[in-house]
Short mmCIF file of N, CA and C in Angstrom, two decimals:
data_model
loop_
_atom_site.label_atom_id
_atom_site.label_comp_id
_atom_site.label_asym_id
_atom_site.label_seq_id
_atom_site.Cartn_x
_atom_site.Cartn_y
_atom_site.Cartn_z
N ALA T 163 103.34 131.88 115.79
CA ALA T 163 104.54 131.08 116.11
C ALA T 163 104.13 129.76 116.76
N LEU T 164 103.08 129.81 117.58
CA LEU T 164 102.64 128.59 118.27
C LEU T 164 102.16 127.54 117.28
N VAL T 165 101.44 127.99 116.25
CA VAL T 165 100.94 127.04 115.25
C VAL T 165 102.10 126.39 114.52
N ILE T 166 103.12 127.18 114.18
CA ILE T 166 104.29 126.63 113.48
C ILE T 166 104.98 125.59 114.36
N MET T 167 105.12 125.89 115.64
CA MET T 167 105.76 124.93 116.56
C MET T 167 104.96 123.64 116.62
N ALA T 168 103.63 123.75 116.70
CA ALA T 168 102.78 122.55 116.78
C ALA T 168 102.92 121.71 115.51
N ALA T 169 102.89 122.36 114.35
CA ALA T 169 103.03 121.63 113.09
C ALA T 169 104.40 120.97 113.00
N PHE T 170 105.44 121.69 113.41
CA PHE T 170 106.80 121.15 113.39
C PHE T 170 106.90 119.94 114.30
N PHE T 171 106.31 120.03 115.50
CA PHE T 171 106.36 118.94 116.47
C PHE T 171 105.63 117.72 115.95
N SER T 172 104.44 117.92 115.36
CA SER T 172 103.67 116.78 114.85
C SER T 172 104.42 116.10 113.70
N THR T 173 105.09 116.89 112.87
CA THR T 173 105.87 116.30 111.77
C THR T 173 107.00 115.45 112.31
N ILE T 174 107.70 115.95 113.33
CA ILE T 174 108.81 115.19 113.92
C ILE T 174 108.28 113.90 114.55
N MET T 175 107.15 113.97 115.23
CA MET T 175 106.58 112.78 115.86
C MET T 175 106.23 111.74 114.79
N THR T 176 105.64 112.18 113.67
CA THR T 176 105.30 111.24 112.60
C THR T 176 106.55 110.58 112.06
N LEU T 177 107.61 111.36 111.84
CA LEU T 177 108.86 110.79 111.33
C LEU T 177 109.43 109.79 112.32
N LEU T 178 109.40 110.13 113.62
CA LEU T 178 109.94 109.22 114.64
C LEU T 178 109.18 107.90 114.63
N PHE T 179 107.84 107.96 114.54
CA PHE T 179 107.06 106.73 114.54
C PHE T 179 107.37 105.89 113.31
N LYS T 180 107.53 106.52 112.14
CA LYS T 180 107.86 105.77 110.92
C LYS T 180 109.22 105.11 111.06
N VAL T 181 110.20 105.85 111.57
CA VAL T 181 111.55 105.28 111.75
C VAL T 181 111.50 104.14 112.75
N ARG T 182 110.76 104.31 113.85
CA ARG T 182 110.69 103.26 114.87
C ARG T 182 110.05 102.00 114.30
N ASP T 183 108.96 102.16 113.53
CA ASP T 183 108.32 100.98 112.93
C ASP T 183 109.29 100.27 112.00
N ARG T 184 110.05 101.02 111.22
CA ARG T 184 111.00 100.41 110.28
C ARG T 184 112.08 99.67 111.05
N VAL T 185 112.57 100.26 112.14
CA VAL T 185 113.61 99.61 112.95
C VAL T 185 113.06 98.33 113.57
N LEU T 186 111.81 98.36 114.06
CA LEU T 186 111.21 97.16 114.66
C LEU T 186 111.11 96.05 113.62
N VAL T 187 110.66 96.38 112.41
CA VAL T 187 110.55 95.37 111.35
C VAL T 187 111.93 94.82 111.02
N TRP T 188 112.94 95.70 110.95
CA TRP T 188 114.30 95.28 110.64
C TRP T 188 114.82 94.35 111.73
N GLN T 189 114.56 94.68 113.00
CA GLN T 189 115.01 93.83 114.11
C GLN T 189 114.35 92.45 114.03
N LYS T 190 113.05 92.40 113.68
CA LYS T 190 112.36 91.11 113.55
C LYS T 190 113.04 90.27 112.48
N GLY T 191 113.41 90.91 111.36
CA GLY T 191 114.09 90.18 110.28
C GLY T 191 115.42 89.64 110.77
N VAL T 192 116.15 90.42 111.57
CA VAL T 192 117.45 89.97 112.09
C VAL T 192 117.25 88.80 113.05
N ILE T 193 116.21 88.89 113.89
CA ILE T 193 115.95 87.81 114.86
C ILE T 193 115.59 86.52 114.13
N LYS T 194 114.88 86.62 113.01
CA LYS T 194 114.51 85.41 112.25
C LYS T 194 115.77 84.66 111.83
N TRP T 195 116.78 85.36 111.38
CA TRP T 195 118.02 84.70 110.96
C TRP T 195 118.75 84.16 112.19
#
């Protein structure tokens, strides 16, 4: 069960970082305008 929790947590962290990077890029585009 511990291994499953660790894999689940790492997957969520990766998704969060991808979403955050996309939001940061989107915000930069908005600031340019």
